mmCIF file of N, CA and C in Angstrom:
data_model
loop_
_atom_site.group_PDB
_atom_site.id
_atom_site.type_symbol
_atom_site.label_atom_id
_atom_site.label_comp_id
_atom_site.label_asym_id
_atom_site.label_seq_id
_atom_site.Cartn_x
_atom_site.Cartn_y
_atom_site.Cartn_z
ATOM 1 N N UNK A 1 -103.328 50.194 26.993
ATOM 2 C CA UNK A 1 -102.428 49.749 25.801
ATOM 3 C C UNK A 1 -101.198 49.423 26.858
ATOM 4 N N UNK A 2 -100.591 48.181 26.839
ATOM 5 C CA UNK A 2 -99.527 47.605 27.533
ATOM 6 C C UNK A 2 -98.428 48.322 26.684
ATOM 7 N N UNK A 3 -97.207 48.237 27.494
ATOM 8 C CA UNK A 3 -96.153 48.950 27.184
ATOM 9 C C UNK A 3 -95.078 48.148 26.118
ATOM 10 N N UNK A 4 -95.518 46.604 26.062
ATOM 11 C CA UNK A 4 -95.245 45.920 25.099
ATOM 12 C C UNK A 4 -95.769 45.764 23.813
ATOM 13 N N UNK A 5 -97.140 45.962 23.524
ATOM 14 C CA UNK A 5 -98.059 46.057 22.288
ATOM 15 C C UNK A 5 -97.572 47.392 21.849
ATOM 16 N N UNK A 6 -97.372 48.521 22.556
ATOM 17 C CA UNK A 6 -97.066 49.888 22.156
ATOM 18 C C UNK A 6 -95.645 49.380 21.289
ATOM 19 N N UNK A 7 -94.286 48.833 21.533
ATOM 20 C CA UNK A 7 -93.261 48.536 21.321
ATOM 21 C C UNK A 7 -93.501 47.680 19.926
ATOM 22 N N UNK A 8 -94.393 46.576 20.193
ATOM 23 C CA UNK A 8 -94.804 46.096 19.055
ATOM 24 C C UNK A 8 -95.133 46.903 17.782
ATOM 25 N N UNK A 9 -95.950 47.664 18.191
ATOM 26 C CA UNK A 9 -96.624 48.603 16.943
ATOM 27 C C UNK A 9 -95.548 49.599 16.463
ATOM 28 N N UNK A 10 -94.552 50.201 17.342
ATOM 29 C CA UNK A 10 -93.832 50.964 17.046
ATOM 30 C C UNK A 10 -92.635 50.217 16.182
ATOM 31 N N UNK A 11 -92.373 49.066 16.586
ATOM 32 C CA UNK A 11 -91.473 48.544 15.632
ATOM 33 C C UNK A 11 -91.960 48.144 14.323
ATOM 34 N N UNK A 12 -93.306 48.052 14.837
ATOM 35 C CA UNK A 12 -93.943 47.502 13.115
ATOM 36 C C UNK A 12 -94.102 48.756 12.076
ATOM 37 N N UNK A 13 -94.363 49.713 12.531
ATOM 38 C CA UNK A 13 -94.491 51.054 12.183
ATOM 39 C C UNK A 13 -93.047 51.434 11.238
ATOM 40 N N UNK A 14 -91.692 51.290 12.119
ATOM 41 C CA UNK A 14 -90.750 51.699 11.862
ATOM 42 C C UNK A 14 -90.214 50.788 10.661
ATOM 43 N N UNK A 15 -90.735 49.290 10.776
ATOM 44 C CA UNK A 15 -90.496 48.369 9.548
ATOM 45 C C UNK A 15 -91.181 49.020 8.461
ATOM 46 N N UNK A 16 -92.407 49.322 8.536
ATOM 47 C CA UNK A 16 -93.359 49.866 7.246
ATOM 48 C C UNK A 16 -92.658 50.947 6.634
ATOM 49 N N UNK A 17 -92.015 52.029 7.229
ATOM 50 C CA UNK A 17 -91.654 53.010 6.923
ATOM 51 C C UNK A 17 -89.939 53.297 6.682
ATOM 52 N N UNK A 18 -89.319 52.345 6.464
ATOM 53 C CA UNK A 18 -88.030 51.981 6.307
ATOM 54 C C UNK A 18 -88.098 52.520 4.678
ATOM 55 N N UNK A 19 -86.888 53.356 4.069
ATOM 56 C CA UNK A 19 -87.216 53.608 2.822
ATOM 57 C C UNK A 19 -86.319 52.232 1.888
ATOM 58 N N UNK A 20 -86.356 52.218 1.057
ATOM 59 C CA UNK A 20 -85.714 51.164 -0.052
ATOM 60 C C UNK A 20 -84.239 51.305 0.037
ATOM 61 N N UNK A 21 -83.792 52.502 0.388
ATOM 62 C CA UNK A 21 -82.589 52.820 0.721
ATOM 63 C C UNK A 21 -82.059 51.797 1.973
ATOM 64 N N UNK A 22 -82.810 51.899 2.918
ATOM 65 C CA UNK A 22 -82.366 51.988 4.173
ATOM 66 C C UNK A 22 -82.822 50.159 4.535
ATOM 67 N N UNK A 23 -83.731 49.605 3.928
ATOM 68 C CA UNK A 23 -83.826 48.452 4.071
ATOM 69 C C UNK A 23 -82.806 47.593 3.378
ATOM 70 N N UNK A 24 -82.510 47.899 2.191
ATOM 71 C CA UNK A 24 -81.240 47.597 1.483
ATOM 72 C C UNK A 24 -79.812 47.407 2.284
ATOM 73 N N UNK A 25 -80.096 48.401 2.908
ATOM 74 C CA UNK A 25 -78.524 48.467 3.777
ATOM 75 C C UNK A 25 -78.722 47.817 4.965
ATOM 76 N N UNK A 26 -80.053 47.610 5.610
ATOM 77 C CA UNK A 26 -80.213 46.493 6.733
ATOM 78 C C UNK A 26 -80.261 45.285 6.301
ATOM 79 N N UNK A 27 -80.420 44.954 5.166
ATOM 80 C CA UNK A 27 -80.085 43.752 3.974
ATOM 81 C C UNK A 27 -79.023 43.187 4.313
ATOM 82 N N UNK A 28 -78.262 43.818 3.595
ATOM 83 C CA UNK A 28 -76.674 43.796 3.722
ATOM 84 C C UNK A 28 -75.712 43.600 4.906
ATOM 85 N N UNK A 29 -76.535 44.566 5.714
ATOM 86 C CA UNK A 29 -75.797 44.473 7.453
ATOM 87 C C UNK A 29 -76.329 42.913 8.019
ATOM 88 N N UNK A 30 -77.247 42.502 7.628
ATOM 89 C CA UNK A 30 -77.893 41.039 8.213
ATOM 90 C C UNK A 30 -77.401 39.780 7.363
ATOM 91 N N UNK A 31 -77.028 39.794 6.127
ATOM 92 C CA UNK A 31 -76.119 39.118 5.494
ATOM 93 C C UNK A 31 -74.784 39.236 5.798
ATOM 94 N N UNK A 32 -73.916 40.245 5.902
ATOM 95 C CA UNK A 32 -72.789 40.089 6.315
ATOM 96 C C UNK A 32 -72.196 39.362 7.740
ATOM 97 N N UNK A 33 -73.350 39.952 9.034
ATOM 98 C CA UNK A 33 -73.507 39.720 9.966
ATOM 99 C C UNK A 33 -73.599 38.010 10.125
ATOM 100 N N UNK A 34 -74.305 37.161 9.127
ATOM 101 C CA UNK A 34 -74.228 35.598 9.044
ATOM 102 C C UNK A 34 -72.811 35.392 8.127
ATOM 103 N N UNK A 35 -72.861 36.162 6.992
ATOM 104 C CA UNK A 35 -71.651 35.662 6.726
ATOM 105 C C UNK A 35 -69.894 35.631 7.673
ATOM 106 N N UNK A 36 -70.506 36.531 8.275
ATOM 107 C CA UNK A 36 -69.291 36.558 9.625
ATOM 108 C C UNK A 36 -69.125 35.195 10.192
ATOM 109 N N UNK A 37 -70.668 34.833 10.840
ATOM 110 C CA UNK A 37 -70.388 33.858 11.411
ATOM 111 C C UNK A 37 -69.767 32.436 10.698
ATOM 112 N N UNK A 38 -70.424 32.597 9.355
ATOM 113 C CA UNK A 38 -70.161 31.579 8.530
ATOM 114 C C UNK A 38 -68.548 31.153 8.241
ATOM 115 N N UNK A 39 -67.919 32.601 8.216
ATOM 116 C CA UNK A 39 -66.824 32.730 8.094
ATOM 117 C C UNK A 39 -65.803 32.258 9.463
ATOM 118 N N UNK A 40 -66.221 32.580 10.234
ATOM 119 C CA UNK A 40 -65.463 31.792 11.742
ATOM 120 C C UNK A 40 -65.383 30.341 12.002
ATOM 121 N N UNK A 41 -66.538 29.593 11.077
ATOM 122 C CA UNK A 41 -66.931 28.359 10.859
ATOM 123 C C UNK A 41 -65.938 27.999 9.702
ATOM 124 N N UNK A 42 -65.752 28.322 9.165
ATOM 125 C CA UNK A 42 -64.888 27.962 8.057
ATOM 126 C C UNK A 42 -63.613 28.161 8.292
ATOM 127 N N UNK A 43 -63.030 29.231 8.871
ATOM 128 C CA UNK A 43 -61.769 29.180 9.382
ATOM 129 C C UNK A 43 -61.613 28.081 10.164
ATOM 130 N N UNK A 44 -62.197 27.515 11.077
ATOM 131 C CA UNK A 44 -61.766 26.356 11.691
ATOM 132 C C UNK A 44 -61.696 25.008 10.668
ATOM 133 N N UNK A 45 -62.837 24.641 9.745
ATOM 134 C CA UNK A 45 -62.652 23.709 8.475
ATOM 135 C C UNK A 45 -61.355 24.282 7.611
ATOM 136 N N UNK A 46 -60.960 25.131 7.587
ATOM 137 C CA UNK A 46 -59.225 25.765 6.831
ATOM 138 C C UNK A 46 -58.321 24.779 7.564
ATOM 139 N N UNK A 47 -58.541 24.788 9.174
ATOM 140 C CA UNK A 47 -57.172 24.096 9.772
ATOM 141 C C UNK A 47 -57.423 22.841 9.627
ATOM 142 N N UNK A 48 -58.250 21.968 9.039
ATOM 143 C CA UNK A 48 -58.664 20.514 9.163
ATOM 144 C C UNK A 48 -56.873 19.841 9.025
ATOM 145 N N UNK A 49 -55.906 20.370 8.094
ATOM 146 C CA UNK A 49 -54.683 19.379 8.141
ATOM 147 C C UNK A 49 -53.798 20.230 9.567
ATOM 148 N N UNK A 50 -53.946 21.324 10.587
ATOM 149 C CA UNK A 50 -53.076 21.697 11.162
ATOM 150 C C UNK A 50 -54.255 21.463 12.503
ATOM 151 N N UNK A 51 -54.411 20.100 12.997
ATOM 152 C CA UNK A 51 -55.063 19.844 14.050
ATOM 153 C C UNK A 51 -54.785 20.694 15.644
ATOM 154 N N UNK A 52 -53.765 20.656 15.845
ATOM 155 C CA UNK A 52 -53.330 21.497 17.203
ATOM 156 C C UNK A 52 -54.061 22.848 17.578
ATOM 157 N N UNK A 53 -53.579 23.594 15.843
ATOM 158 C CA UNK A 53 -54.193 24.691 15.418
ATOM 159 C C UNK A 53 -55.441 25.209 15.488
ATOM 160 N N UNK A 54 -56.181 23.904 15.242
ATOM 161 C CA UNK A 54 -57.651 23.897 15.097
ATOM 162 C C UNK A 54 -58.193 23.888 16.619
ATOM 163 N N UNK A 55 -57.532 22.906 17.481
ATOM 164 C CA UNK A 55 -58.011 23.033 18.609
ATOM 165 C C UNK A 55 -57.739 24.209 19.389
ATOM 166 N N UNK A 56 -57.294 25.209 19.187
ATOM 167 C CA UNK A 56 -56.749 26.235 19.741
ATOM 168 C C UNK A 56 -57.937 27.086 19.468
ATOM 169 N N UNK A 57 -58.375 27.173 18.290
ATOM 170 C CA UNK A 57 -59.477 28.074 17.867
ATOM 171 C C UNK A 57 -61.049 27.604 17.782
ATOM 172 N N UNK A 58 -61.320 26.538 18.282
ATOM 173 C CA UNK A 58 -62.180 25.554 17.800
ATOM 174 C C UNK A 58 -63.356 26.217 18.891
ATOM 175 N N UNK A 59 -63.396 26.344 19.941
ATOM 176 C CA UNK A 59 -64.372 26.943 21.113
ATOM 177 C C UNK A 59 -64.400 28.473 20.834
ATOM 178 N N UNK A 60 -63.286 29.181 20.802
ATOM 179 C CA UNK A 60 -63.465 30.600 20.731
ATOM 180 C C UNK A 60 -64.439 30.861 19.326
ATOM 181 N N UNK A 61 -63.995 30.441 18.502
ATOM 182 C CA UNK A 61 -64.458 30.692 16.687
ATOM 183 C C UNK A 61 -66.289 30.147 17.111
ATOM 184 N N UNK A 62 -66.363 29.333 17.800
ATOM 185 C CA UNK A 62 -67.919 28.670 18.034
ATOM 186 C C UNK A 62 -68.678 29.747 18.735
ATOM 187 N N UNK A 63 -67.760 30.336 19.851
ATOM 188 C CA UNK A 63 -68.773 31.190 20.521
ATOM 189 C C UNK A 63 -68.707 32.735 19.994
ATOM 190 N N UNK A 64 -67.733 32.824 18.861
ATOM 191 C CA UNK A 64 -68.095 33.993 18.516
ATOM 192 C C UNK A 64 -68.803 34.051 16.805
ATOM 193 N N UNK A 65 -69.221 32.788 16.375
ATOM 194 C CA UNK A 65 -70.165 32.642 15.524
ATOM 195 C C UNK A 65 -71.590 32.426 16.095
ATOM 196 N N UNK A 66 -71.789 31.990 17.482
ATOM 197 C CA UNK A 66 -73.157 32.170 18.131
ATOM 198 C C UNK A 66 -73.213 33.488 18.467
ATOM 199 N N UNK A 67 -72.383 34.138 18.426
ATOM 200 C CA UNK A 67 -73.070 35.941 18.861
ATOM 201 C C UNK A 67 -73.182 36.616 17.942
ATOM 202 N N UNK A 68 -72.512 36.005 16.353
ATOM 203 C CA UNK A 68 -72.534 36.717 15.339
ATOM 204 C C UNK A 68 -74.115 36.493 14.548
ATOM 205 N N UNK A 69 -74.461 35.125 15.313
ATOM 206 C CA UNK A 69 -75.722 34.356 14.713
ATOM 207 C C UNK A 69 -77.102 34.991 15.481
ATOM 208 N N UNK A 70 -76.607 35.358 17.064
ATOM 209 C CA UNK A 70 -77.492 36.122 17.670
ATOM 210 C C UNK A 70 -77.822 37.401 17.122
ATOM 211 N N UNK A 71 -76.505 38.114 16.893
ATOM 212 C CA UNK A 71 -77.127 39.439 16.605
ATOM 213 C C UNK A 71 -77.955 39.415 15.213
ATOM 214 N N UNK A 72 -77.359 38.496 14.514
ATOM 215 C CA UNK A 72 -78.204 38.681 13.018
ATOM 216 C C UNK A 72 -79.780 38.427 13.071
ATOM 217 N N UNK A 73 -79.701 37.690 14.237
ATOM 218 C CA UNK A 73 -81.344 37.010 14.451
ATOM 219 C C UNK A 73 -82.065 38.237 14.956
ATOM 220 N N UNK A 74 -81.273 39.237 15.669
ATOM 221 C CA UNK A 74 -81.792 40.495 16.726
ATOM 222 C C UNK A 74 -82.344 41.514 15.647
ATOM 223 N N UNK A 75 -81.355 41.834 14.450
ATOM 224 C CA UNK A 75 -81.797 42.512 13.573
ATOM 225 C C UNK A 75 -82.206 42.162 12.518
ATOM 226 N N UNK A 76 -82.796 40.628 12.156
ATOM 227 C CA UNK A 76 -83.816 40.487 11.151
ATOM 228 C C UNK A 76 -85.197 40.497 12.201
ATOM 229 N N UNK A 77 -85.167 40.257 13.209
ATOM 230 C CA UNK A 77 -86.667 40.780 14.109
ATOM 231 C C UNK A 77 -87.064 41.834 13.989
ATOM 232 N N UNK A 78 -85.919 43.047 14.182
ATOM 233 C CA UNK A 78 -85.775 44.170 14.328
ATOM 234 C C UNK A 78 -86.367 45.056 13.207
ATOM 235 N N UNK A 79 -85.822 44.613 12.166
ATOM 236 C CA UNK A 79 -85.958 45.225 10.705
ATOM 237 C C UNK A 79 -86.924 44.437 9.853
ATOM 238 N N UNK A 80 -86.813 43.090 9.875
ATOM 239 C CA UNK A 80 -87.903 42.533 8.651
ATOM 240 C C UNK A 80 -88.777 42.011 9.496
ATOM 241 N N UNK A 81 -88.966 40.639 10.084
ATOM 242 C CA UNK A 81 -90.119 40.193 11.059
ATOM 243 C C UNK A 81 -89.489 39.123 11.684
ATOM 244 N N UNK A 82 -90.510 38.818 12.443
ATOM 245 C CA UNK A 82 -90.719 37.958 13.684
ATOM 246 C C UNK A 82 -90.277 36.432 12.761
ATOM 247 N N UNK A 83 -90.866 36.272 11.830
ATOM 248 C CA UNK A 83 -91.389 34.807 11.295
ATOM 249 C C UNK A 83 -90.153 34.685 10.529
ATOM 250 N N UNK A 84 -89.171 35.556 10.024
ATOM 251 C CA UNK A 84 -88.173 35.399 9.271
ATOM 252 C C UNK A 84 -86.825 35.025 10.409
ATOM 253 N N UNK A 85 -87.261 35.748 11.310
ATOM 254 C CA UNK A 85 -85.921 35.693 12.510
ATOM 255 C C UNK A 85 -86.127 34.001 13.411
ATOM 256 N N UNK A 86 -87.962 33.770 13.375
ATOM 257 C CA UNK A 86 -87.579 32.301 13.039
ATOM 258 C C UNK A 86 -87.118 31.085 12.570
ATOM 259 N N UNK A 87 -87.095 31.682 11.790
ATOM 260 C CA UNK A 87 -86.485 30.610 10.897
ATOM 261 C C UNK A 87 -85.141 30.389 10.666
ATOM 262 N N UNK A 88 -84.396 31.243 11.868
ATOM 263 C CA UNK A 88 -83.147 30.872 11.694
ATOM 264 C C UNK A 88 -82.724 29.599 12.587
ATOM 265 N N UNK A 89 -83.925 29.110 12.814
ATOM 266 C CA UNK A 89 -83.936 28.043 13.855
ATOM 267 C C UNK A 89 -82.743 26.866 13.237
ATOM 268 N N UNK A 90 -82.922 26.802 11.988
ATOM 269 C CA UNK A 90 -81.746 25.272 11.081
ATOM 270 C C UNK A 90 -80.788 25.639 11.473
ATOM 271 N N UNK A 91 -80.487 27.227 11.555
ATOM 272 C CA UNK A 91 -78.831 27.522 11.427
ATOM 273 C C UNK A 91 -78.281 27.377 12.936
ATOM 274 N N UNK A 92 -79.460 27.583 14.009
ATOM 275 C CA UNK A 92 -79.364 27.086 15.754
ATOM 276 C C UNK A 92 -79.130 25.674 15.762
ATOM 277 N N UNK A 93 -79.961 25.008 15.145
ATOM 278 C CA UNK A 93 -79.783 23.555 15.469
ATOM 279 C C UNK A 93 -78.454 22.953 14.689
ATOM 280 N N UNK A 94 -77.827 23.329 13.795
ATOM 281 C CA UNK A 94 -76.438 23.036 13.110
ATOM 282 C C UNK A 94 -75.304 23.640 14.239
ATOM 283 N N UNK A 95 -75.405 24.537 14.710
ATOM 284 C CA UNK A 95 -74.643 25.345 15.701
ATOM 285 C C UNK A 95 -74.929 24.427 16.847
ATOM 286 N N UNK A 96 -75.938 24.149 17.330
ATOM 287 C CA UNK A 96 -75.803 23.506 18.694
ATOM 288 C C UNK A 96 -75.427 21.858 18.727
ATOM 289 N N UNK A 97 -75.524 21.358 17.271
ATOM 290 C CA UNK A 97 -74.865 20.170 16.962
ATOM 291 C C UNK A 97 -73.131 20.455 17.174
ATOM 292 N N UNK A 98 -72.889 21.079 16.629
ATOM 293 C CA UNK A 98 -71.166 21.795 16.463
ATOM 294 C C UNK A 98 -70.854 21.687 17.986
ATOM 295 N N UNK A 99 -71.668 22.608 18.728
ATOM 296 C CA UNK A 99 -71.507 22.506 20.545
ATOM 297 C C UNK A 99 -71.362 21.347 20.889
ATOM 298 N N UNK A 100 -71.907 20.413 20.712
ATOM 299 C CA UNK A 100 -71.891 19.265 20.797
ATOM 300 C C UNK A 100 -70.434 18.650 20.705
ATOM 301 N N UNK A 101 -70.231 18.323 19.486
ATOM 302 C CA UNK A 101 -68.722 18.048 18.858
ATOM 303 C C UNK A 101 -68.004 18.607 19.860
ATOM 304 N N UNK A 102 -67.923 19.788 20.139
ATOM 305 C CA UNK A 102 -66.889 20.718 20.631
ATOM 306 C C UNK A 102 -66.826 19.979 22.240
ATOM 307 N N UNK A 103 -67.947 20.045 23.012
ATOM 308 C CA UNK A 103 -68.001 19.269 24.193
ATOM 309 C C UNK A 103 -67.389 18.110 24.198
ATOM 310 N N UNK A 104 -67.400 16.835 23.229
ATOM 311 C CA UNK A 104 -67.017 15.884 23.228
ATOM 312 C C UNK A 104 -64.894 16.299 23.354
ATOM 313 N N UNK A 105 -64.787 17.175 22.008
ATOM 314 C CA UNK A 105 -63.415 17.245 22.025
ATOM 315 C C UNK A 105 -62.736 18.092 23.248
ATOM 316 N N UNK A 106 -63.592 18.748 24.134
ATOM 317 C CA UNK A 106 -63.061 19.049 24.935
ATOM 318 C C UNK A 106 -63.042 18.391 26.174
ATOM 319 N N UNK A 107 -63.942 17.506 26.373
ATOM 320 C CA UNK A 107 -63.766 16.233 27.461
ATOM 321 C C UNK A 107 -62.481 15.412 27.011
ATOM 322 N N UNK A 108 -61.985 15.403 26.195
ATOM 323 C CA UNK A 108 -60.783 14.615 25.597
ATOM 324 C C UNK A 108 -59.664 15.691 26.031
ATOM 325 N N UNK A 109 -59.928 16.722 26.588
ATOM 326 C CA UNK A 109 -58.620 17.668 26.780
ATOM 327 C C UNK A 109 -58.144 18.072 25.321
ATOM 328 N N UNK A 110 -58.730 18.232 24.473
ATOM 329 C CA UNK A 110 -58.212 18.574 22.779
ATOM 330 C C UNK A 110 -57.186 17.654 22.296
ATOM 331 N N UNK A 111 -57.013 16.630 22.582
ATOM 332 C CA UNK A 111 -56.239 15.758 22.467
ATOM 333 C C UNK A 111 -56.474 15.431 20.834
ATOM 334 N N UNK A 112 -54.738 15.409 20.436
ATOM 335 C CA UNK A 112 -54.772 15.637 18.979
ATOM 336 C C UNK A 112 -55.514 14.538 18.284
ATOM 337 N N UNK A 113 -55.218 13.153 18.971
ATOM 338 C CA UNK A 113 -55.475 12.023 18.304
ATOM 339 C C UNK A 113 -56.819 11.744 18.257
ATOM 340 N N UNK A 114 -57.719 12.283 19.506
ATOM 341 C CA UNK A 114 -59.141 12.378 19.447
ATOM 342 C C UNK A 114 -59.848 13.168 18.235
ATOM 343 N N UNK A 115 -58.878 14.295 18.112
ATOM 344 C CA UNK A 115 -59.675 15.058 17.067
ATOM 345 C C UNK A 115 -59.491 14.460 15.792
ATOM 346 N N UNK A 116 -58.359 14.011 15.554
ATOM 347 C CA UNK A 116 -58.333 13.374 14.279
ATOM 348 C C UNK A 116 -59.120 12.100 14.100
ATOM 349 N N UNK A 117 -59.388 11.408 15.118
ATOM 350 C CA UNK A 117 -60.203 10.307 15.227
ATOM 351 C C UNK A 117 -61.546 10.919 14.935
ATOM 352 N N UNK A 118 -62.039 12.065 15.333
ATOM 353 C CA UNK A 118 -63.744 12.527 15.471
ATOM 354 C C UNK A 118 -63.378 13.792 14.079
ATOM 355 N N UNK A 119 -62.617 13.332 13.196
ATOM 356 C CA UNK A 119 -62.705 15.037 12.492
ATOM 357 C C UNK A 119 -63.885 14.620 11.139
ATOM 358 N N UNK A 120 -64.588 13.389 11.201
ATOM 359 C CA UNK A 120 -65.464 13.467 9.856
ATOM 360 C C UNK A 120 -66.667 13.935 10.812
ATOM 361 N N UNK A 121 -66.887 13.643 12.238
ATOM 362 C CA UNK A 121 -68.085 14.349 12.278
ATOM 363 C C UNK A 121 -68.210 15.632 12.692
ATOM 364 N N UNK A 122 -66.722 16.181 13.284
ATOM 365 C CA UNK A 122 -66.557 17.791 13.295
ATOM 366 C C UNK A 122 -66.783 18.296 11.934
ATOM 367 N N UNK A 123 -66.578 17.663 10.624
ATOM 368 C CA UNK A 123 -66.270 18.516 9.450
ATOM 369 C C UNK A 123 -67.838 18.364 9.203
ATOM 370 N N UNK A 124 -68.396 17.328 9.365
ATOM 371 C CA UNK A 124 -69.906 17.559 8.980
ATOM 372 C C UNK A 124 -70.495 18.404 9.801
ATOM 373 N N UNK A 125 -70.548 18.479 11.123
ATOM 374 C CA UNK A 125 -71.174 19.372 11.740
ATOM 375 C C UNK A 125 -70.916 21.124 11.139
ATOM 376 N N UNK A 126 -69.650 21.224 10.914
ATOM 377 C CA UNK A 126 -69.100 22.758 10.487
ATOM 378 C C UNK A 126 -69.786 23.062 9.336
ATOM 379 N N UNK A 127 -69.487 21.972 8.075
ATOM 380 C CA UNK A 127 -70.002 22.287 6.914
ATOM 381 C C UNK A 127 -71.741 21.938 6.627
ATOM 382 N N UNK A 128 -72.518 21.542 7.747
ATOM 383 C CA UNK A 128 -73.909 21.813 8.064
ATOM 384 C C UNK A 128 -74.153 23.158 8.599
ATOM 385 N N UNK A 129 -73.515 23.986 9.400
ATOM 386 C CA UNK A 129 -73.843 25.002 9.741
ATOM 387 C C UNK A 129 -73.789 26.070 8.347
ATOM 388 N N UNK A 130 -72.759 25.792 7.650
ATOM 389 C CA UNK A 130 -72.353 27.277 6.482
ATOM 390 C C UNK A 130 -73.368 26.544 5.670
ATOM 391 N N UNK A 131 -73.901 25.160 5.242
ATOM 392 C CA UNK A 131 -74.664 24.889 4.342
ATOM 393 C C UNK A 131 -76.038 25.559 4.507
ATOM 394 N N UNK A 132 -76.782 25.622 5.946
ATOM 395 C CA UNK A 132 -77.890 25.874 6.689
ATOM 396 C C UNK A 132 -77.802 27.370 6.322
ATOM 397 N N UNK A 133 -76.450 28.292 6.571
ATOM 398 C CA UNK A 133 -76.446 29.883 6.339
ATOM 399 C C UNK A 133 -77.142 30.144 5.050
ATOM 400 N N UNK A 134 -76.284 29.350 3.928
ATOM 401 C CA UNK A 134 -76.382 29.446 2.476
ATOM 402 C C UNK A 134 -77.707 29.426 2.261
ATOM 403 N N UNK A 135 -78.777 28.273 2.744
ATOM 404 C CA UNK A 135 -79.796 27.960 2.133
ATOM 405 C C UNK A 135 -81.030 29.147 2.754
ATOM 406 N N UNK A 136 -80.281 29.469 4.180
ATOM 407 C CA UNK A 136 -81.254 30.594 4.493
ATOM 408 C C UNK A 136 -81.155 31.977 3.894
ATOM 409 N N UNK A 137 -80.180 32.227 3.569
ATOM 410 C CA UNK A 137 -80.004 33.485 2.743
ATOM 411 C C UNK A 137 -80.444 33.676 1.385
ATOM 412 N N UNK A 138 -80.430 32.223 0.764
ATOM 413 C CA UNK A 138 -80.732 32.435 -0.519
ATOM 414 C C UNK A 138 -82.726 32.777 -0.587
ATOM 415 N N UNK A 139 -82.878 31.765 0.384
ATOM 416 C CA UNK A 139 -84.447 31.732 1.039
ATOM 417 C C UNK A 139 -85.213 33.083 1.356
ATOM 418 N N UNK A 140 -84.311 33.794 2.374
ATOM 419 C CA UNK A 140 -85.061 34.975 2.701
ATOM 420 C C UNK A 140 -84.650 35.941 2.410
ATOM 421 N N UNK A 141 -83.165 35.732 1.716
ATOM 422 C CA UNK A 141 -82.797 37.411 0.898
ATOM 423 C C UNK A 141 -82.397 37.523 -0.096
#
């Protein structure tokens, strides 16, 4: 038996024997991690009126949100199932769209005039991620 198959069997048994209390704790941990990512994106949205400040936090909050999403996916894979972890693709797609929008803004040196003209695309990308996160939680947790 290969090492990877032993690890897979071990992870499966760990998931199977988790107590209800532990499963609930892990579920809350996943939801909190996903909400952390969403809150970082919401923080950007809240600065819609203050474009200069938005420009300062845009890229760092995106990176932190991506890290939180990665952490949540790992928790889901380890404590729940690979299938549920794979269903995070929608959130990753929305986050990658946001990455593209941020790249356009970065290419224009975070100029406030450009951001202001580009605001509707940016807001759409931000809100789409939040909706995808909410839908995922409602569907799987």
